[in-house]
mmCIF file of C-alpha atoms and ligand atoms in Angstrom:
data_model
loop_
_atom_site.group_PDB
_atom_site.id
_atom_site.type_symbol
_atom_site.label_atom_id
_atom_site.label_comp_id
_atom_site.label_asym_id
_atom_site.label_seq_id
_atom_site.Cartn_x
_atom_site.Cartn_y
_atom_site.Cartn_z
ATOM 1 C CA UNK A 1 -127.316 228.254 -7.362
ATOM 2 C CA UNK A 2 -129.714 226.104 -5.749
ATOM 3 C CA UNK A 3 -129.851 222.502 -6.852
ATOM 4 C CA UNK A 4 -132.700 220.360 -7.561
ATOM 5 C CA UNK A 5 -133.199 217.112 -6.102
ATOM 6 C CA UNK A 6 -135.838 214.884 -7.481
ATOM 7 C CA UNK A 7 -136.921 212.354 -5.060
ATOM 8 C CA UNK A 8 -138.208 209.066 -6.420
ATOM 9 C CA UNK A 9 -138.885 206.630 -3.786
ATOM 10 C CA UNK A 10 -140.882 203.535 -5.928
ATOM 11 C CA UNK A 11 -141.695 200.784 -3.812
ATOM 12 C CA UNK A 12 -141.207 198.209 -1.390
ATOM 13 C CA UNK A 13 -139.217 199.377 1.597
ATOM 14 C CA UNK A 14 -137.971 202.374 -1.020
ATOM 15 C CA UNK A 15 -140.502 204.207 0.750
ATOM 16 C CA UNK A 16 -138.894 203.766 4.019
ATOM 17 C CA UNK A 17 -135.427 204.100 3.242
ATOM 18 C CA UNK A 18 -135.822 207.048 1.102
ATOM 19 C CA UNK A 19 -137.437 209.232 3.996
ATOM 20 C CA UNK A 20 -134.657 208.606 6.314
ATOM 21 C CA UNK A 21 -131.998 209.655 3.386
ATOM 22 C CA UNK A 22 -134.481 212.996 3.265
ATOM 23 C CA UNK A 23 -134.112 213.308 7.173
ATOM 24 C CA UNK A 24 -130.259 213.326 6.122
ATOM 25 C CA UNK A 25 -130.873 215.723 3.104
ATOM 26 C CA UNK A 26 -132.820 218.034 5.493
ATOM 27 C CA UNK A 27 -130.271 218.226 7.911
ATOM 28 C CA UNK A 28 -127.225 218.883 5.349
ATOM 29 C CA UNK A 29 -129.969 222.134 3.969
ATOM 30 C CA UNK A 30 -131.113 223.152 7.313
ATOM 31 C CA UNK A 31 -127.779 223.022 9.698
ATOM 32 C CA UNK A 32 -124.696 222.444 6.946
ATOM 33 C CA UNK A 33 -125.748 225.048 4.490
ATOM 34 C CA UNK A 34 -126.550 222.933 1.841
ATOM 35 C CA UNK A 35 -128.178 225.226 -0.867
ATOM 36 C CA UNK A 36 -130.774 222.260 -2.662
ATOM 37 C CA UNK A 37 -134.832 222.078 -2.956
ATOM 38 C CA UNK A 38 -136.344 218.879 -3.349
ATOM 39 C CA UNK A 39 -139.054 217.567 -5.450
ATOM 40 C CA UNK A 40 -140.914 214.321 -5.519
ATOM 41 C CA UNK A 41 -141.944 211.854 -8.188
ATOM 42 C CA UNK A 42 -143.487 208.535 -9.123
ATOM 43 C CA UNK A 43 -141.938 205.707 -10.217
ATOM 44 C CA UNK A 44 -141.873 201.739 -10.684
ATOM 45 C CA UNK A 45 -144.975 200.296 -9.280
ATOM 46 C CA UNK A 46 -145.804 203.708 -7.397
ATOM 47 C CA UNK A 47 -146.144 205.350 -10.597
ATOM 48 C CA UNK A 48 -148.262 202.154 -12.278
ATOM 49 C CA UNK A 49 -150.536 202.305 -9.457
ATOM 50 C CA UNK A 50 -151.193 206.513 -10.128
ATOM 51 C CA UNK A 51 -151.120 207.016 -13.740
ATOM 52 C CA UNK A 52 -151.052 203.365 -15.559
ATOM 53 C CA UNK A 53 -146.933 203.404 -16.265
ATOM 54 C CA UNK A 54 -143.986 202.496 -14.195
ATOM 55 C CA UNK A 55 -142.216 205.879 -15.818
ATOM 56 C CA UNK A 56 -144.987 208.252 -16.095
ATOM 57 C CA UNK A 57 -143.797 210.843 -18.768
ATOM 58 C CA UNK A 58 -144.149 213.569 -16.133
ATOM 59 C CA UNK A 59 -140.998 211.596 -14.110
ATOM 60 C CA UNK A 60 -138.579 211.530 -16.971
ATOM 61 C CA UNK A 61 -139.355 215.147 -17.498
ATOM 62 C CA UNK A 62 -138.432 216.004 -13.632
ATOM 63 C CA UNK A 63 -135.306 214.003 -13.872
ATOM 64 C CA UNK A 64 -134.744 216.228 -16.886
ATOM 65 C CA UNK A 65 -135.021 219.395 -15.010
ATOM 66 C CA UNK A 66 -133.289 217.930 -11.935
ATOM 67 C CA UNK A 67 -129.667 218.241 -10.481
ATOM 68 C CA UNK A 68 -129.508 215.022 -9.056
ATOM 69 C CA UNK A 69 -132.149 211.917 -8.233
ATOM 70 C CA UNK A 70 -132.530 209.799 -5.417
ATOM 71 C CA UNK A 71 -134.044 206.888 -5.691
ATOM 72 C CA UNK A 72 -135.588 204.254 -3.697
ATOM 73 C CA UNK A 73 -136.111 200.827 -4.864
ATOM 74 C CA UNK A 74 -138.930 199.128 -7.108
ATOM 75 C CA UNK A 75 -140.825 196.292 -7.878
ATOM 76 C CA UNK A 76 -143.287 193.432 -5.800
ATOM 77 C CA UNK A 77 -145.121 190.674 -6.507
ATOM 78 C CA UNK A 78 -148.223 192.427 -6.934
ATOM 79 C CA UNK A 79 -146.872 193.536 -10.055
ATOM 80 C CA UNK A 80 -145.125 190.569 -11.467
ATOM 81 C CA UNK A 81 -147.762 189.620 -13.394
ATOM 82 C CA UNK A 82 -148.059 192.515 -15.560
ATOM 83 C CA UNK A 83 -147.129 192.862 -18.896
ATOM 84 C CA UNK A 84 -143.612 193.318 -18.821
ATOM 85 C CA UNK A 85 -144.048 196.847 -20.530
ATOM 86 C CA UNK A 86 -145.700 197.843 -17.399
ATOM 87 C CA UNK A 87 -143.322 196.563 -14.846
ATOM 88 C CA UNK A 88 -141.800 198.063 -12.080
ATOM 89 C CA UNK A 89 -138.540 197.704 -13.381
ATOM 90 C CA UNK A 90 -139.279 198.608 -16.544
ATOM 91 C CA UNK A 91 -139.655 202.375 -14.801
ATOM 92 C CA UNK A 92 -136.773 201.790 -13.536
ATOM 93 C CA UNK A 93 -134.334 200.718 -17.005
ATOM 94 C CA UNK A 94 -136.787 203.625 -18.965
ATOM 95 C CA UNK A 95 -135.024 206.241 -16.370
ATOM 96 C CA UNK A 96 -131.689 205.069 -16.537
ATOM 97 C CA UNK A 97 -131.616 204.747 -20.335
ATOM 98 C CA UNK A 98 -133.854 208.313 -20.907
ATOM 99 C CA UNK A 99 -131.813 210.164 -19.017
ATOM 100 C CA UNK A 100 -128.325 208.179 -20.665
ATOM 101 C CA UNK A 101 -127.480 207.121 -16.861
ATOM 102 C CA UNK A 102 -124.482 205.131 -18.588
ATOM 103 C CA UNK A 103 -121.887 204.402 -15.979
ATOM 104 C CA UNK A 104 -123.157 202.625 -12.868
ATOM 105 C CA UNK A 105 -120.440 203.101 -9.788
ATOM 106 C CA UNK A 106 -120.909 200.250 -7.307
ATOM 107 C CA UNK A 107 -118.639 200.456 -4.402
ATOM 108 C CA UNK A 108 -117.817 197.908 -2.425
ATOM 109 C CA UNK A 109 -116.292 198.735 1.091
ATOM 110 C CA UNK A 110 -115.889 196.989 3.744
ATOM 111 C CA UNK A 111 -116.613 199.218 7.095
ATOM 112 C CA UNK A 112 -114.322 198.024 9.801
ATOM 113 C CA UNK A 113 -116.656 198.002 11.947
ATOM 114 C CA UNK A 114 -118.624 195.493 10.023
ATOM 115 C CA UNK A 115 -115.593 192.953 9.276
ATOM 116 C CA UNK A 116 -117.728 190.034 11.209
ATOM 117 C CA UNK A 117 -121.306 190.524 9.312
ATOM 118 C CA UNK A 118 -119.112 189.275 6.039
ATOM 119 C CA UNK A 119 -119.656 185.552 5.078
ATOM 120 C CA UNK A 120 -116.123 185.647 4.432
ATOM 121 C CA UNK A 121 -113.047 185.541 6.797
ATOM 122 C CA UNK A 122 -112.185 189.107 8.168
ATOM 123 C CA UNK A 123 -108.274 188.504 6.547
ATOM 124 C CA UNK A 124 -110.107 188.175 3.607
ATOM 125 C CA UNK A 125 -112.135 191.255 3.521
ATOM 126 C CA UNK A 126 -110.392 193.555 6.390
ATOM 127 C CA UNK A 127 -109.767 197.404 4.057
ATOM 128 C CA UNK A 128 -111.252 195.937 1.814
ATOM 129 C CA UNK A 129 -112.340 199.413 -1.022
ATOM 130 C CA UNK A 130 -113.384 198.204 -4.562
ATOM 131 C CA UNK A 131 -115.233 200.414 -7.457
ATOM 132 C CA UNK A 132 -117.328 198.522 -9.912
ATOM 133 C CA UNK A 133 -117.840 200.528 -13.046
ATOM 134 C CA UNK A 134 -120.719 198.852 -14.289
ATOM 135 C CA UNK A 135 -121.938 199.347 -18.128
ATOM 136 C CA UNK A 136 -125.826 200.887 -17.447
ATOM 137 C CA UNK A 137 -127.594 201.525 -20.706
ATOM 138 C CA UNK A 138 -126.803 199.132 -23.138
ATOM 139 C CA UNK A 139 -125.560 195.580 -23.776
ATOM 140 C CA UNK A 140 -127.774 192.297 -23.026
ATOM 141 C CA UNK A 141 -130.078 194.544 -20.749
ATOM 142 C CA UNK A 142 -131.440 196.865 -23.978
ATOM 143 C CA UNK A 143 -129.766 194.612 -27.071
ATOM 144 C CA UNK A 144 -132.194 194.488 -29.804
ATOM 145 C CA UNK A 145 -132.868 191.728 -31.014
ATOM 146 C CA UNK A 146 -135.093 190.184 -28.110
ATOM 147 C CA UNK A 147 -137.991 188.741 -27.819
ATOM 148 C CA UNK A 148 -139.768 185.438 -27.544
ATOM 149 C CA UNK A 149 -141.076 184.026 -30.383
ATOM 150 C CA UNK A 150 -143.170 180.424 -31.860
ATOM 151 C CA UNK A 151 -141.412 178.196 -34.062
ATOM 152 C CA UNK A 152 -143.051 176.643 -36.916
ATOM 153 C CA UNK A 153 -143.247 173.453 -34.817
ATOM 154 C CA UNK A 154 -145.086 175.199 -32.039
ATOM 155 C CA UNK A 155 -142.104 175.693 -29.606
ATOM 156 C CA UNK A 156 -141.688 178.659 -28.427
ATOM 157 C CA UNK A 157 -137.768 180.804 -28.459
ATOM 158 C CA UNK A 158 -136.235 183.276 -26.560
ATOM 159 C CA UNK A 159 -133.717 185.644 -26.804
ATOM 160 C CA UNK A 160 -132.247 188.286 -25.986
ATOM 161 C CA UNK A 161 -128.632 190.002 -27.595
ATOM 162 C CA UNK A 162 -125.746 191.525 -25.890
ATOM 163 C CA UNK A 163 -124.617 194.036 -28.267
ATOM 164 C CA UNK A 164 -122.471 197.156 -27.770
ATOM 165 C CA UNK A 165 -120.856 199.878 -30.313
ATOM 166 C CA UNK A 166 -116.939 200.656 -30.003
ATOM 167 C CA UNK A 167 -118.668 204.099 -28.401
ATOM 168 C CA UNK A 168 -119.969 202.336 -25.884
ATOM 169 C CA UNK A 169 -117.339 200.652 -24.791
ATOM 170 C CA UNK A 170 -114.822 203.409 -24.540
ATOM 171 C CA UNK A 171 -116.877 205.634 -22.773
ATOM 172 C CA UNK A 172 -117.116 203.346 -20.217
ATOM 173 C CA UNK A 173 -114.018 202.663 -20.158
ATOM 174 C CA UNK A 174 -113.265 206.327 -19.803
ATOM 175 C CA UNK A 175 -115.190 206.463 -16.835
ATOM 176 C CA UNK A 176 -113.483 203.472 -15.239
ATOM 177 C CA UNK A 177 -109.929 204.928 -15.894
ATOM 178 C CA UNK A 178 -110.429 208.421 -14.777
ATOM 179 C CA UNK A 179 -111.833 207.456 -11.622
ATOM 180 C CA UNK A 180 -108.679 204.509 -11.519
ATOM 181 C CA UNK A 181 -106.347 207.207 -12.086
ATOM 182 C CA UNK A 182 -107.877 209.031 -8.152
ATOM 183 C CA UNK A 183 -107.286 205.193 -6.983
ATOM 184 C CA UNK A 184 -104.692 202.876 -7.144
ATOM 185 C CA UNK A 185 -104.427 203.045 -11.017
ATOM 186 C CA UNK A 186 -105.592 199.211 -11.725
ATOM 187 C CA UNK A 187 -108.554 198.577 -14.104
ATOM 188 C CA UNK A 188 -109.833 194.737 -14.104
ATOM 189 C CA UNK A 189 -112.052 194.533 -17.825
ATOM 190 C CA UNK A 190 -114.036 191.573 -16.986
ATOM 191 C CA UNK A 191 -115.695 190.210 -20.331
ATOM 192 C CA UNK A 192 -116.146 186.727 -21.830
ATOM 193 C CA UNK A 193 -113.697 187.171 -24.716
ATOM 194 C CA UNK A 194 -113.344 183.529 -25.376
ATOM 195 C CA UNK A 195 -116.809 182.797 -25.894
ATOM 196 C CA UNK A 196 -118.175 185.871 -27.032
ATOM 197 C CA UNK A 197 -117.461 188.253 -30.102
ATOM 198 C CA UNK A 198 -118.596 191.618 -28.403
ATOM 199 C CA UNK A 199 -115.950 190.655 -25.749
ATOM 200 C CA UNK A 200 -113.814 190.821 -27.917
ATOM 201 C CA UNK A 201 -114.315 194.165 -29.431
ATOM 202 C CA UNK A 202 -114.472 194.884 -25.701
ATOM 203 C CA UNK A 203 -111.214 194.290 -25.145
ATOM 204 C CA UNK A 204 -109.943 195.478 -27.842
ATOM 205 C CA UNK A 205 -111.476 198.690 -26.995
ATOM 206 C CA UNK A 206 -110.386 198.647 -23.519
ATOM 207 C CA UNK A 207 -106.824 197.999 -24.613
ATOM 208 C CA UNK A 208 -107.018 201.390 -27.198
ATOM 209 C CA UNK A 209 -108.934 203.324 -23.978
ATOM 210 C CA UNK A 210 -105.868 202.042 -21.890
ATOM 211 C CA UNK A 211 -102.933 203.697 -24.273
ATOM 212 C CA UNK A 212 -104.738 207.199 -23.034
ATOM 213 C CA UNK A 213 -103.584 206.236 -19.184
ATOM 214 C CA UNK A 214 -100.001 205.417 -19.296
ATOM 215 C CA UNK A 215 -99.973 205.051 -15.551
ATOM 216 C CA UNK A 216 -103.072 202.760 -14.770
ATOM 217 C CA UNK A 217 -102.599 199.194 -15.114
ATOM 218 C CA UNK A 218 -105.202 197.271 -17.144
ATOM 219 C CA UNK A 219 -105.871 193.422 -16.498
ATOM 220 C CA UNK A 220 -108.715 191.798 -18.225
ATOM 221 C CA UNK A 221 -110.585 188.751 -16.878
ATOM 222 C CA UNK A 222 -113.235 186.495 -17.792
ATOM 223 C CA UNK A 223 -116.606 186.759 -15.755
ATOM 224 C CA UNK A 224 -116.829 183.282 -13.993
ATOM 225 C CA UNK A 225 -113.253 183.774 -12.887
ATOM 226 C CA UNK A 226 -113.853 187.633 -11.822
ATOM 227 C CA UNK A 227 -116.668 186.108 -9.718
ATOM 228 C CA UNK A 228 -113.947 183.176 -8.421
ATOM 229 C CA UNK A 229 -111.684 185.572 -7.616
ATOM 230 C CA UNK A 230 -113.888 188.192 -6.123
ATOM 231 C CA UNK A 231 -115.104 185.221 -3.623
ATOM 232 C CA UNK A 232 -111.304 184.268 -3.147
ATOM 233 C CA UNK A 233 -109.185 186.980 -2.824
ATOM 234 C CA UNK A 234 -111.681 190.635 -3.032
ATOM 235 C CA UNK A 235 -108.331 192.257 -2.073
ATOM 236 C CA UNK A 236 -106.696 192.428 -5.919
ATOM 237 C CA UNK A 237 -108.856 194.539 -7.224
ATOM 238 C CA UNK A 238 -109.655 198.147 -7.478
ATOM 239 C CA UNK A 239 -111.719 199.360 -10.189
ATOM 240 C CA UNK A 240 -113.755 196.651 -12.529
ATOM 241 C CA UNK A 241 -115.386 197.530 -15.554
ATOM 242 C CA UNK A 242 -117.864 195.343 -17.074
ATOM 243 C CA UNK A 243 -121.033 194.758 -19.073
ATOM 244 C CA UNK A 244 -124.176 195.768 -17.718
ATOM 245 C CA UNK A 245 -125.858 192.052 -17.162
ATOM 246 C CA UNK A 246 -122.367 191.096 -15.653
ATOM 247 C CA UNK A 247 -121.727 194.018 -13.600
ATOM 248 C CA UNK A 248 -125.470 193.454 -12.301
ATOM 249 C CA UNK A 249 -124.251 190.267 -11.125
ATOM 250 C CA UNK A 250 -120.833 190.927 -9.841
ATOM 251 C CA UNK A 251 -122.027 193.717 -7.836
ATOM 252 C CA UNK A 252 -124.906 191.825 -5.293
ATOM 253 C CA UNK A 253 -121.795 189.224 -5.316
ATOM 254 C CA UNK A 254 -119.074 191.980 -3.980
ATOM 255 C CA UNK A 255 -122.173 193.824 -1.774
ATOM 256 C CA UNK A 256 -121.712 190.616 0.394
ATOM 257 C CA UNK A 257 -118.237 191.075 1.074
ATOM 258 C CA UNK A 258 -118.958 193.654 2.883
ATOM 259 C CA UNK A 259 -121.310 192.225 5.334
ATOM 260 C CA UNK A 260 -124.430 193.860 3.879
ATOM 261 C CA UNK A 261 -126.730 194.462 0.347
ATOM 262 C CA UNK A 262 -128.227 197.098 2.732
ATOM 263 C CA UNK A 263 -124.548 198.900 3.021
ATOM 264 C CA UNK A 264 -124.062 199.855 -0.501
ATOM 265 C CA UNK A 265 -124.955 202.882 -2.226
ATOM 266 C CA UNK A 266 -124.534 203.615 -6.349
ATOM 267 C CA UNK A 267 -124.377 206.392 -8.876
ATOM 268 C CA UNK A 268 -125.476 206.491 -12.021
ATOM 269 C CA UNK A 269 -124.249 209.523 -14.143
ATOM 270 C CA UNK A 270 -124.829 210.735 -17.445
ATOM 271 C CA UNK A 271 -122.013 212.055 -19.703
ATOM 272 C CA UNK A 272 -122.253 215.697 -17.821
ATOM 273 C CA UNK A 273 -122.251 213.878 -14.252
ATOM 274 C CA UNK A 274 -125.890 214.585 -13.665
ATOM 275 C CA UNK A 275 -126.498 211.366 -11.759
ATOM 276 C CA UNK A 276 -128.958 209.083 -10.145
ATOM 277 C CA UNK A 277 -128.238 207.417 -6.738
ATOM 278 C CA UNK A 278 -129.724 204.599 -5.298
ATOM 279 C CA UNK A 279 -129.121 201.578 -2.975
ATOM 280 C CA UNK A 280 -128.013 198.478 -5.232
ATOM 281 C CA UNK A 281 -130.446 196.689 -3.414
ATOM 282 C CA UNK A 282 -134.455 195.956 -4.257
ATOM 283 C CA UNK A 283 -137.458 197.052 -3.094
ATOM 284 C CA UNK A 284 -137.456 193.856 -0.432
ATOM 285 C CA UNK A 285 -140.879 193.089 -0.643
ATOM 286 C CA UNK A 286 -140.865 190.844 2.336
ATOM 287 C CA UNK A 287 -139.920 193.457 4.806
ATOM 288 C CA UNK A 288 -141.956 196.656 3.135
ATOM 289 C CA UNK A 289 -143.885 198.486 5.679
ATOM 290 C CA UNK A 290 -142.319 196.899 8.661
ATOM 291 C CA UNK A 291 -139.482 199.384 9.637
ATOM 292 C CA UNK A 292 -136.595 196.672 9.655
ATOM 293 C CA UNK A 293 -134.838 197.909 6.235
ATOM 294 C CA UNK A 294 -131.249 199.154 6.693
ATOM 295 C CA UNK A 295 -131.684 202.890 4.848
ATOM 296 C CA UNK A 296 -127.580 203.464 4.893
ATOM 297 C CA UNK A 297 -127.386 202.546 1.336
ATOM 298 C CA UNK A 298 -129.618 204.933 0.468
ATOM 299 C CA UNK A 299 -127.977 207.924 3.042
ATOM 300 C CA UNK A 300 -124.517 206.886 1.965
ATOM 301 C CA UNK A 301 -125.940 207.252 -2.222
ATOM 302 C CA UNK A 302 -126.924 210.873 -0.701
ATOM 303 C CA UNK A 303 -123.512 210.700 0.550
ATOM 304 C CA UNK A 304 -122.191 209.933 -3.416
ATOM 305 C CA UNK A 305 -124.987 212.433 -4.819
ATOM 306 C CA UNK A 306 -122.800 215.046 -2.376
ATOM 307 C CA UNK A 307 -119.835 214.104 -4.268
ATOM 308 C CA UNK A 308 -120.520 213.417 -7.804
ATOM 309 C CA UNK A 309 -123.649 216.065 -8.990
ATOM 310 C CA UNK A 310 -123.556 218.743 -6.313
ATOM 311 C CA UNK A 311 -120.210 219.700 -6.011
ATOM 312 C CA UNK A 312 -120.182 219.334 -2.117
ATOM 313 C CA UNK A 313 -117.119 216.614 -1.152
ATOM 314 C CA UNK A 314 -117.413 218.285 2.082
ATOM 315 C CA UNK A 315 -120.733 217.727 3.349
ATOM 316 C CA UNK A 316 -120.245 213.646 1.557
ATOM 317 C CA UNK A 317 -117.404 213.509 4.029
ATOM 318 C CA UNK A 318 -119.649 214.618 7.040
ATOM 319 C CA UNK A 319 -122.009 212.049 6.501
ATOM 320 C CA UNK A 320 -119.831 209.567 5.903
ATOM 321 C CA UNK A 321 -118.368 209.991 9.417
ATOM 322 C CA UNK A 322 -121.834 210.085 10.511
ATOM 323 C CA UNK A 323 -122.324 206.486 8.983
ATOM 324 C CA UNK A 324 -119.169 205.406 10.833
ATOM 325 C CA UNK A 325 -119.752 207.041 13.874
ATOM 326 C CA UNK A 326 -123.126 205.234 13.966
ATOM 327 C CA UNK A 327 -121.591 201.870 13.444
ATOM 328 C CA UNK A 328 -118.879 202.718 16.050
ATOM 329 C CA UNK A 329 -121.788 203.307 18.317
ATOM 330 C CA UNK A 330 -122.590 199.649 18.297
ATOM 331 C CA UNK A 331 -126.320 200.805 15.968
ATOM 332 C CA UNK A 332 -127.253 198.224 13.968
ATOM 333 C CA UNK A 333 -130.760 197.232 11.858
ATOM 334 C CA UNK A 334 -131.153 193.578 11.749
ATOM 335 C CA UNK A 335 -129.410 192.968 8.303
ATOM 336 C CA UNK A 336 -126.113 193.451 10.137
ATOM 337 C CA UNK A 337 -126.388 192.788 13.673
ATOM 338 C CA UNK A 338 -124.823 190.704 15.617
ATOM 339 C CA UNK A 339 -124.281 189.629 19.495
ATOM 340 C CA UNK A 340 -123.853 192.562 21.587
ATOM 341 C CA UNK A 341 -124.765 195.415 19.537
ATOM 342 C CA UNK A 342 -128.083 197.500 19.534
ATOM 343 C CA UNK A 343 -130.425 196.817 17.429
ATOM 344 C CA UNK A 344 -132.612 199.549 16.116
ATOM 345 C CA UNK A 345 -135.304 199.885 12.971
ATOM 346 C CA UNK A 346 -135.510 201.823 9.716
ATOM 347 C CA UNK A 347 -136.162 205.321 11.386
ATOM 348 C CA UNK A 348 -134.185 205.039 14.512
ATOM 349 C CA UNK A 349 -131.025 204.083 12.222
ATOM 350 C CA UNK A 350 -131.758 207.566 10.399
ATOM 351 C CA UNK A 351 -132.408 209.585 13.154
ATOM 352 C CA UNK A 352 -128.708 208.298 14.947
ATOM 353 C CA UNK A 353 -127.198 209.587 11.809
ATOM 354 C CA UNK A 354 -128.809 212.637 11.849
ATOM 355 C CA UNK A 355 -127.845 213.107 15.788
ATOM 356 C CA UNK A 356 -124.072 211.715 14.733
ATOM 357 C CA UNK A 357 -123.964 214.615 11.667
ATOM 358 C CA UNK A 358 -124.183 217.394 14.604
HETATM 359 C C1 IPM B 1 -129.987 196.614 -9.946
HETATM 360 C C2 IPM B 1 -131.278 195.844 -10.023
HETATM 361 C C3 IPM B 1 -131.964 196.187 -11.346
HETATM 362 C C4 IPM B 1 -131.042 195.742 -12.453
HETATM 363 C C5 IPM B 1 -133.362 195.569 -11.523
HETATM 364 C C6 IPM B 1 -134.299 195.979 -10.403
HETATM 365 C C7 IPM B 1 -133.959 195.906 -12.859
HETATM 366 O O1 IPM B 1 -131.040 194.484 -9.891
HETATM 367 O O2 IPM B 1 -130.027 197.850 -10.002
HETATM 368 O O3 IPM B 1 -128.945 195.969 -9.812
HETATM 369 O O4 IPM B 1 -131.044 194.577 -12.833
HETATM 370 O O5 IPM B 1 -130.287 196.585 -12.947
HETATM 371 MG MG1 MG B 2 -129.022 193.995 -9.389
#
């Protein structure tokens, strides 16, 4: 049956990227028999600038109807003074938690090819393969209560809550041992149990999810060491599961590992596997429009689109050695260039992986 692709591209160099991942997309339906239509939609500051919302209702309905979403980035300055209702990344949160876009896979790997562009020492990153399973829809991102409120004095308070249900917790933890169980079979929790009391239940959940997986290995770590460790040795872990506020952070920290924010794709997937994919990085506002963005993140969350909602491992492995081929070629956009190698823009990057799919 033919799928259906929404595309969302939002904002910033999302525009940009986003077309070269549909130069990909066309390609895989045109030459590899890839049986998918695609449709297009607004979103983030794209869709506040056309109909007065970052999530026009119309958008949440096409995800809805969709097979799979590919999404750009969102957000810029010219909308950072809005009300926060009418955000950019407000869109974006609305989407992930109206479609129940729960678990958040973050990769982190390290090409080869890119072992130098790391701020770390190539020992320290060389094969380097890790899965972050990051919590997407609940916890201190959508906790209830928040707010900021005036004290009888006149100051002013803010808060926000990190709150999750035992639910929660061990369906992402589900997630994060299934896909341990197709790796090497270790699970890192990373909470804050000794501070916090929903890190606890965390845990405690994690350790009842665990009994279900005889064969995987669970560890559990608090965040500020997770983020030590993941600085000092990357290389122990395999699959992390973790609050949505603390994966958020963990993740731009591992994307650096591997040379590049612009290398890393993500899925987001519901409890069916419908997902979302998307680069983990913004909508760089200081580069929009000027052709320098890396777009791999976005063809490589094709690439995981391939494999996790459209049933087609195959054609996810073809452009994957596309990617690779590309970065053998010595092709590089600016984010991860160095001495010797060519550098190219935005659409030339896209169009060598289009050439390297043939
Ligand atoms: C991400 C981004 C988003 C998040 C922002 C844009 C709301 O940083 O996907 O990691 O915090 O989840
Ligand atoms: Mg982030």
């Amino acid at each position: 049956m033919t799928k259906k692709i929404l595309v969302l591209p939002g904002d910033g160099i999302g525009v940009e990227i986003v077309a070269e991942a549909e130069k990909v997309l066309g390609a895989l339906v045109n030459d590899f028999g890839l049986d998918a239509e695609i449709e297009h939609g607004l979103i983030g500051g794209a869709g506040y600038d056309a109909e007065g919302t970052p999530l026009p209702a119309k958008t949440l309905e096409q995800g809805r109807n969709a097979d799979a979403i590919l999404l750009g980035a969102v957000g810029g300055p010219k909308y950072d003074t809005l009300d926060r209702a009418l955000r950019p990344e407000k869109g974006l949160l609305g989407i992930r938690a109206g479609l129940e876009l729960f678990a958040n896979l973050r990769p982190a790997i390290l090409y080869p090819q890119l072992a130098s562009a790391s701020s770390l020492k190539p020992e320290i990153v060389a094969g380097l393969d890790i899965m972050i399973v990051r919590e997407l829809t609940g916890g201190l991102y959508f906790g209830e209560p928040r707010g900021v409120e005036t004290l009888p004095s006149g100051e002013r308070r803010g808060y926000n809550s990190m709150v999750y249900t035992e639910s929660e917790i061990e369906r992402i933890g589900r997630v994060a041992f299934d896909i341990a169980m197709k790796r090497n079979k270790q699970v890192c929790s990373v909470e804050k149990a000794n501070v916090l009391e929903v890190s606890g239940l965390w845990r405690e959940v994690m350790l009842d999810v665990a009994k279900d997986y005889p064969e995987v290995e669970l560890t559990h770590m608090y965040v500020d060491n997770a983020a030590m460790q993941l600085a000092k040795w990357p290389k122990q872990f395999d699959v992390i599961v973790t609050e949505n506020m603390f994966g958020d952070i963990l993740s731009d920290l591992a994307s650096m590992l591997t040379g590049s924010i612009g290398m890393l794709p993500s899925a987001s997937l519901d409890k069916h596997g419908k997902g979302m994919y998307e680069p983990i990085h913004g909508s760089a506002p200081d580069i929009a429009g000027l052709g320098l963005a890396n777009p791999l993140a976005t063809i490589l969350s094709v690439s995981m689109m391939l494999r996790y909602s459209l049933e087609r491992a195959d054609l996810a492995d073809v452009v994957e050695a596309a990617v690779g081929k590309v970065l053998d070629q010595g092709i590089r956009t600016a984010d991860i260039w160095s001495e010797g190698m060519t550098r190219v823009g935005t659409a030339e990057m896209g169009d060598a992986v289009v050439a390297a799919m043939k």
